[in-house]
Steps between C-alpha positions, in 0.01 A plus 500: 500500500797736524481574216179346361531586130515146357249356744261793450513486120424129515201570723362791296514296181268246664211735581233603250618782270777578745262695727319435825137395481219649711546252786878551509461879501257479792737268683785747453286797605405323822864419576615855429223652711592286800871563455469877464283522809812431707305257713740208466568310820871578519445875488217473752708293740784751494282814483705622206251757376218734596199615299607859449294778343623649171559833673718330765718338232536823304594694812757244611667480160471868396412391147554747219288410193702742286809280534588155367431283804710185498433235762769244576397191696803339659529132583625355826868516408591191706209287376600148399563482127462872429851527354411221259250748353775753424542622145600864465623528859672247719275571798210708631711751694719606207187532282324728749804722554569533128138591429521785751816635339346479153208731579667715767553801273158496337263786574195330350527157667406386847618154605307314769672194644267257675701263713368148557291455819669165562816687603309655788239241595680175428558295813872477423528876560812564293709789634507693170256569220521676164423835667804454724728440203361812334569695818858374515560594135339844496464612861365855510568533127209291377375682189197718567300319232538158669250385761484182709176313562591284797300211652393693809293725269283190428417605143383224266686481168164483321388830654796666327403384150294810405808721550763295317631627166766227488541197724852368559570150627787254533290185488174366639130510410430866575613598151232276352239645733592853396477409131155354565414855604656645183803637684826485300770297671877476475662188642872460563501135607365169374121495507254229395403708194858571386535544122125498436493871412287604795736690730784730407813287545817708455807313386743760634515754782509780245174376349352467849588861582344623176179309577482656847551848360242457226746501211379164365134429414342250736350166399121503483394134500144406420299441816363178351856364474571595861178332613589185306833483680348582839250216459782263405730610781267563793242230437604225258867461594391412855401136462252385766638262760256271674690221671596705804374813674606843379736670737680829537802513724370199690587135537411201287223299664491200269327404177125482437524149353385184674730257323752480214225385265369859507810599302438263211429640151135598457439554870594869519469723192730774629772258608476325162547835326806588707658160431427526127668842491808360672524189285405648163554872543559582131150387403317634805374850575559538873212747541248271328333374815 
């Protein structure tokens, strides 16, 4: 899935006319609605966000609609595997710092950096977050057009969407969610939709800087293409699993089968599909379940 180009193209060629049908569109709309509500269990457990009024957000961020408002969403820099997503930059910290330098002298750009709430709320409580590295690099000389949106402000990423002229990410699904809302995105790392022509994917730091400063026209993908990919990625790439309980951060409590005969071919359609994909992957469409 990182990246998904080959797998996605195989999937899209299997659906009627290469577009979602009415049922699939409704299924995607339901998923998106629930996801954008911010009511997922992890966020609720950790009290990541608050339901803030539009006026509260505007006042906190001092938004200027006359400027090009760029929002950068940083990853947890120490997250397992994040450096494997590197492309233009070797790591999250160097990417964030370089982005600040690139727009620091611009009078018509404001850069908002939203640090990941996991740095603040995660039980591991790491001693430093992205904001700390920014502070060490710039101190009191942080450019006046750069603003931090830190976890204690409890602002949902989705509540920022109406104010974003350009979304900037390293990796992750937020880029896809912004594009679903017709927000142009530039990604500097390996994303699931790499090389599909959706996001702006600079091949050099010079190209990246020109994109940030509006010197290169932005990609404008068709929303139907973005929805096709979102359906593939969010819904169909997640194969149902029914021989044990779902769990998140918990412990395995055993299988839901009574005996080994329950694993025989023909006894469990989902398990049969998974096995067929493993044994004969070239002739199987993984998402065809």
